[in-house]
Tab-separated table of C-alpha atoms in Angstrom:
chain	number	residue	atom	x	y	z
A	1440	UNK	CA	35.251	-61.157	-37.188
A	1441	UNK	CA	34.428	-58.967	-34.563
A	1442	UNK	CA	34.841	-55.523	-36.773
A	1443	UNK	CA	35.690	-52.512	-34.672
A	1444	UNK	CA	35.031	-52.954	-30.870
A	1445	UNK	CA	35.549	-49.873	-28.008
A	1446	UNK	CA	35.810	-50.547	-24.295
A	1447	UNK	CA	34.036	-49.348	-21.861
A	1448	UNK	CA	30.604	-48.699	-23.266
A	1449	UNK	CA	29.603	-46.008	-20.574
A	1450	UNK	CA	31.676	-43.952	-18.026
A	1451	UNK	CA	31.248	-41.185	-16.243
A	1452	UNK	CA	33.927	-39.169	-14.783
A	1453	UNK	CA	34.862	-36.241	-12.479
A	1454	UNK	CA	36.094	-32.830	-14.345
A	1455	UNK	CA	40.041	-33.431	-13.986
A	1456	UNK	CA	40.000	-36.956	-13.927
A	1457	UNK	CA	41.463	-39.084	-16.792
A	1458	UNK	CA	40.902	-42.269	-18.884
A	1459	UNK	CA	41.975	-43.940	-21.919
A	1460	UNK	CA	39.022	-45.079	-24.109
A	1461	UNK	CA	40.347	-48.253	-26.281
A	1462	UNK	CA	39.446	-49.511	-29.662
A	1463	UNK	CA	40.524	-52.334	-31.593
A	1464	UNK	CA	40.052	-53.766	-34.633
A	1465	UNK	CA	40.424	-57.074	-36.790
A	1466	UNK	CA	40.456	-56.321	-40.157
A	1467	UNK	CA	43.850	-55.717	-40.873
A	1468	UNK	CA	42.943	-51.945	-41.532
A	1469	UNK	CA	46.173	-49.355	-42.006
A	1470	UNK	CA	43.810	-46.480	-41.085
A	1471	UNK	CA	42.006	-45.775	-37.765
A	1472	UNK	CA	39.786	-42.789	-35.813
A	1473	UNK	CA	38.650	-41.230	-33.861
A	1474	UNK	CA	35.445	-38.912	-33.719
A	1475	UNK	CA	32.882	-37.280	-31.416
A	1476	UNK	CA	29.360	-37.436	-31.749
A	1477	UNK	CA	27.470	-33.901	-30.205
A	1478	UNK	CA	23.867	-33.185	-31.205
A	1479	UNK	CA	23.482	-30.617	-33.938
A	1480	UNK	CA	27.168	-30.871	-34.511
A	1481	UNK	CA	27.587	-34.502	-36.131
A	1482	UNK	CA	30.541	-36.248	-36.639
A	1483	UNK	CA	34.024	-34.558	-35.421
A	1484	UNK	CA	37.562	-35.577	-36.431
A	1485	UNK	CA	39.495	-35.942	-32.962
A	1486	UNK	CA	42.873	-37.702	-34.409
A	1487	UNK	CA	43.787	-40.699	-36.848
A	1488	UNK	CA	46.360	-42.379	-37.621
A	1489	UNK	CA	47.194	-43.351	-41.768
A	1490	UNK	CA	48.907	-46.349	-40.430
A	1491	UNK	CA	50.777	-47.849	-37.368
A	1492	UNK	CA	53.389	-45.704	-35.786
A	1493	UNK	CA	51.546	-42.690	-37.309
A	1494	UNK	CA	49.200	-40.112	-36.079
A	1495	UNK	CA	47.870	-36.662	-36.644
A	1496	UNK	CA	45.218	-34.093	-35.719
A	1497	UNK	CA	41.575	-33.752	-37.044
A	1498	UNK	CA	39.621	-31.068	-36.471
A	1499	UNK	CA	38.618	-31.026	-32.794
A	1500	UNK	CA	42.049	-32.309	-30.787
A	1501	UNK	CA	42.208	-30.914	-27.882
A	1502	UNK	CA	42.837	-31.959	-24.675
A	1503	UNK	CA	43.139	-35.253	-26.074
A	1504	UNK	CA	45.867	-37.564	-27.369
A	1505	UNK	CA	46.275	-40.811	-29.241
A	1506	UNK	CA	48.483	-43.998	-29.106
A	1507	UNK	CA	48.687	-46.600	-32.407
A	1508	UNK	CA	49.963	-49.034	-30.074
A	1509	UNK	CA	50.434	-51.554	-32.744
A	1510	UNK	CA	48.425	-52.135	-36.181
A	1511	UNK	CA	45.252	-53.427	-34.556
A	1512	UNK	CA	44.864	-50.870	-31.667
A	1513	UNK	CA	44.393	-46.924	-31.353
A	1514	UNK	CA	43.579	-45.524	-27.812
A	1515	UNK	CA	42.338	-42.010	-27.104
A	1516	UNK	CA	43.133	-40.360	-23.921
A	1517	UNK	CA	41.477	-37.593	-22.185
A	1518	UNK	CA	44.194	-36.385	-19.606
A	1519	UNK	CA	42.060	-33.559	-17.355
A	1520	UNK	CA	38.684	-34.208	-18.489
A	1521	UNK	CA	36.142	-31.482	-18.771
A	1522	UNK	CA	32.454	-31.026	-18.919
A	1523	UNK	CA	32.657	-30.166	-22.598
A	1524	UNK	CA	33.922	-33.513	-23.619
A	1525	UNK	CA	30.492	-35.189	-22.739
A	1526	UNK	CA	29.900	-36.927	-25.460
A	1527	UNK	CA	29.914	-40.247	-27.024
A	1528	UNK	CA	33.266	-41.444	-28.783
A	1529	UNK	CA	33.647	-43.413	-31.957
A	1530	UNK	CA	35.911	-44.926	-33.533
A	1531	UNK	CA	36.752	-46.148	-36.680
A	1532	UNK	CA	38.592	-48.486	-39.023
A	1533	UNK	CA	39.324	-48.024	-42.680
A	1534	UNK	CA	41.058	-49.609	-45.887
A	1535	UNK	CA	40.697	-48.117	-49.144
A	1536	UNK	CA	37.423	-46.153	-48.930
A	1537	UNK	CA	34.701	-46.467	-46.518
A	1538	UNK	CA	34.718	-46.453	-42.507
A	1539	UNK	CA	33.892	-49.393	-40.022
A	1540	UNK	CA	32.662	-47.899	-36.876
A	1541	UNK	CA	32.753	-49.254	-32.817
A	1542	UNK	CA	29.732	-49.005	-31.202
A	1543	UNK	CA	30.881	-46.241	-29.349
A	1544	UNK	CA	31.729	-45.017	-25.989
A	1545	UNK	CA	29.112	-42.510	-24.108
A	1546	UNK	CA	31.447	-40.561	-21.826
A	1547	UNK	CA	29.733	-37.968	-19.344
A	1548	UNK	CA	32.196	-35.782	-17.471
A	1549	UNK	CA	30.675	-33.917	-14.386
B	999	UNK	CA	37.178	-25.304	-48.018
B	1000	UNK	CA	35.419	-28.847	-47.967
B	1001	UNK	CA	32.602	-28.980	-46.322
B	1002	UNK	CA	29.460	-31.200	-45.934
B	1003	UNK	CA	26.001	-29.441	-45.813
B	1004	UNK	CA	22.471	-31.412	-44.518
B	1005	UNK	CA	20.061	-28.485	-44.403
B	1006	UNK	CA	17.393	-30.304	-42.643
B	1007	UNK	CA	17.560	-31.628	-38.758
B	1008	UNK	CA	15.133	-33.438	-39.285
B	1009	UNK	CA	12.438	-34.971	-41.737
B	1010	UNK	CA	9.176	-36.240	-41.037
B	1011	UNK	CA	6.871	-38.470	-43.270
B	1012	UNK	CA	4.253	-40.926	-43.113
B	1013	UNK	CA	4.906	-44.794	-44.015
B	1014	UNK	CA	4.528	-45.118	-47.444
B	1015	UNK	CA	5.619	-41.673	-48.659
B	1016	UNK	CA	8.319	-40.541	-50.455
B	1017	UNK	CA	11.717	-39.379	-48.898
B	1018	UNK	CA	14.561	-37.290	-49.892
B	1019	UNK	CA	17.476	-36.264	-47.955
B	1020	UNK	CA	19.036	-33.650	-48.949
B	1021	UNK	CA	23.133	-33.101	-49.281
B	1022	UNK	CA	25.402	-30.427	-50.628
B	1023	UNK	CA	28.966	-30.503	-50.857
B	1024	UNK	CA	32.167	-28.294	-51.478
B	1025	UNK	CA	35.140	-29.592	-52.363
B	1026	UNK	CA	37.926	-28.194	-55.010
B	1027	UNK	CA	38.875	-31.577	-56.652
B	1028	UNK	CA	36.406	-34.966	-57.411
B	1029	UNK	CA	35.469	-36.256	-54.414
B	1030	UNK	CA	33.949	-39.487	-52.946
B	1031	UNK	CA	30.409	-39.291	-51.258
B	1032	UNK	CA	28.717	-41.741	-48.809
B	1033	UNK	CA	25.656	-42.216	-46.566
B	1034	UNK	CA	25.902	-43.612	-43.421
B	1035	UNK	CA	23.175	-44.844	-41.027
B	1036	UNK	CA	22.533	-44.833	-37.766
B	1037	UNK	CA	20.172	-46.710	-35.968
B	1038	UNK	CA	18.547	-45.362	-32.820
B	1039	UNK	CA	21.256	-46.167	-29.971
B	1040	UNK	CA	23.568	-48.588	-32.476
B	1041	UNK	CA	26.906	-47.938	-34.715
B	1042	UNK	CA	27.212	-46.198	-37.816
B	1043	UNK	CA	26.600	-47.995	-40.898
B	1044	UNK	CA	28.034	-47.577	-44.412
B	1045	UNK	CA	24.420	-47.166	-46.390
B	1046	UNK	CA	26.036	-46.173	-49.896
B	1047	UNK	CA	28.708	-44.693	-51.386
B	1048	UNK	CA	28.648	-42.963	-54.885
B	1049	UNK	CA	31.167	-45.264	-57.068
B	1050	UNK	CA	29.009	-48.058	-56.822
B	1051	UNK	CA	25.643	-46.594	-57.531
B	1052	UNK	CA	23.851	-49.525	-55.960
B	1053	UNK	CA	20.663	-49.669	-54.391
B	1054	UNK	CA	20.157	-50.270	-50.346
B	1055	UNK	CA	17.079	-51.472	-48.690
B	1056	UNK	CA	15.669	-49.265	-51.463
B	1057	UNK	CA	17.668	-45.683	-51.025
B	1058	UNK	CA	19.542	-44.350	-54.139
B	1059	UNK	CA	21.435	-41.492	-54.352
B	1060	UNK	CA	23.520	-39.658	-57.449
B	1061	UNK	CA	25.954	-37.409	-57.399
B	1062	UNK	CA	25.725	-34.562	-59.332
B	1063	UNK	CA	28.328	-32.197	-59.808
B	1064	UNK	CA	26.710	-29.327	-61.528
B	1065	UNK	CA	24.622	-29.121	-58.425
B	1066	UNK	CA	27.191	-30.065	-55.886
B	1067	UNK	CA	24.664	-32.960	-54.293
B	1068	UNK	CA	24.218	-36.226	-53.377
B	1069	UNK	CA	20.583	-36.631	-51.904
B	1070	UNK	CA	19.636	-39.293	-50.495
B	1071	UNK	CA	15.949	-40.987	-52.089
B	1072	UNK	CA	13.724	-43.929	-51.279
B	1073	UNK	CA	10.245	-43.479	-53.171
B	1074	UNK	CA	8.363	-45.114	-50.194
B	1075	UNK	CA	9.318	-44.866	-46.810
B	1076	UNK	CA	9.418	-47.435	-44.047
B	1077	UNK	CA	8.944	-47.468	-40.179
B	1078	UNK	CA	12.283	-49.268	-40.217
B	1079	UNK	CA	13.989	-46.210	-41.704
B	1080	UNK	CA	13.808	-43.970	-39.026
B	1081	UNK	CA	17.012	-43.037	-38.230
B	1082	UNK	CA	20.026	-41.051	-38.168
B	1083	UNK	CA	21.590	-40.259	-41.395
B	1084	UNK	CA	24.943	-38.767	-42.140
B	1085	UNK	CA	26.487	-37.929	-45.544
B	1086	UNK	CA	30.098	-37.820	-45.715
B	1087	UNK	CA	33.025	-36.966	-48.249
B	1088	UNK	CA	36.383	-37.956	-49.249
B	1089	UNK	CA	39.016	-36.982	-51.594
B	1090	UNK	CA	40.063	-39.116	-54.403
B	1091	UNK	CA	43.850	-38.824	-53.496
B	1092	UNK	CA	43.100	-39.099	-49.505
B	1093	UNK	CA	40.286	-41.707	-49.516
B	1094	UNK	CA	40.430	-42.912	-45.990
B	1095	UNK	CA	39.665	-39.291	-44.160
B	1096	UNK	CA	35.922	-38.513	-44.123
B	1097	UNK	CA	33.990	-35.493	-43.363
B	1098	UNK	CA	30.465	-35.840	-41.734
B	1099	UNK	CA	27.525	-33.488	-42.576
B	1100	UNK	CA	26.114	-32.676	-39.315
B	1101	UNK	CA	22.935	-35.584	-40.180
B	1102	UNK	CA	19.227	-35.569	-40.394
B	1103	UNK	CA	16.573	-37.261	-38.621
B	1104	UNK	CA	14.270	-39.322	-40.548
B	1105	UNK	CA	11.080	-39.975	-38.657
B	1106	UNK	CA	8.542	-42.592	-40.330
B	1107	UNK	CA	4.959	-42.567	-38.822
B	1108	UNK	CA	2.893	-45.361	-39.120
């Protein structure tokens, strides 16, 4: 199995330029993430989704949105990207309690 | 309000010393805690998580609810601990959603 996995790795982008991070998992997980990692600020809810066909907000989501394109996948798009959204991007699986995490995404927006 | 609290940025010992991290936690009902690992420039790891009360690569950690803690211990450190640790939460009736403390830097010195 190869757990959680994110594409791309690194990417840097313009301010007002978009992308859709990706994430996929093979666990047969209902629940998946999304978080941002800032120093000094830890981990930050951005969305999940309880299960496919679902999502919702965490604590930090804007100027971002979600697809759960189907029970493996969850995407996260940034549509207008902005200097403050430098960061790196997790995500993560879950089923009952405890999270699998990607290896990330380090996103730099100049 | 829940709400994950790591007072310390960062921790410094010498190889062979004890450590402690130190977690606090608010949270109305009985929640689920966890520490999570994260090695320099790799994913975050599932170190422990409360219901089990296991021991890994020698940390422990117990929850007490008088205090409102979960610290994490290892009575002697390694140079392989250094890392990133986060301690997290969960409700018992909305297991999948975790909130992060904002970590704490474990430095070992040879």
């Amino acid at each position: 199995n190869a757990g959680v996995t994110q594409t791309p790795k690194f990417q840097v982008l313009k301010t007002g330029q978009s992308m859709t991070l990706q994430c996929a998992q093979d666990m047969n997980h209902n629940s998946m993430y999304w978080y941002r990692q800032d120093p000094g600020m830890g981990l930050r809810l951005i969305y999940y989704s309880a299960s496919e066909g679902t999502t919702d907000k965490g604590e930090v989501p804007n100027g971002y949105n979600v697809s759960r394109l189907n029970k493996r996948e969850f995407s996260l798009r940034l549509e207008s990207a902005a200097p403050s959204q430098t960061s790196v991007y997790f995500c993560a699986s879950s089923f009952g309690t405890g999270q699998y995490f990607g290896p990330g995404t380090r996103l730099t927006v100049t | 309000a829940q709400r994950v609290t790591q007072p310390e940025k960062l921790l410094s010992v010498f190889k062979g010393a004890p450590v402690e991290l130190k977690c606090n936690y608010s949270y109305s009902g009985s929640p689920e805690l966890f520490w999570y690992v994260q090695y320099s420039r790799q994913r975050l790891q599932l170190l422990l998580r409360h219901i089990s009360r296991e021991s890994i690569k020698g940390f422990t950690a117990d929850l007490n609810k008088g205090e409102t803690s979960f610290h994490l211990k290892k009575p002697f450190a390694q140079e392989e601990d250094s890392a990133m640790y986060y301690c997290a939460l969960s409700g018992v009736y909305n297991t999948d959603k975790l909130i992060f403390g904002t970590g704490t830097r474990l430095q070992v010195f040879p």
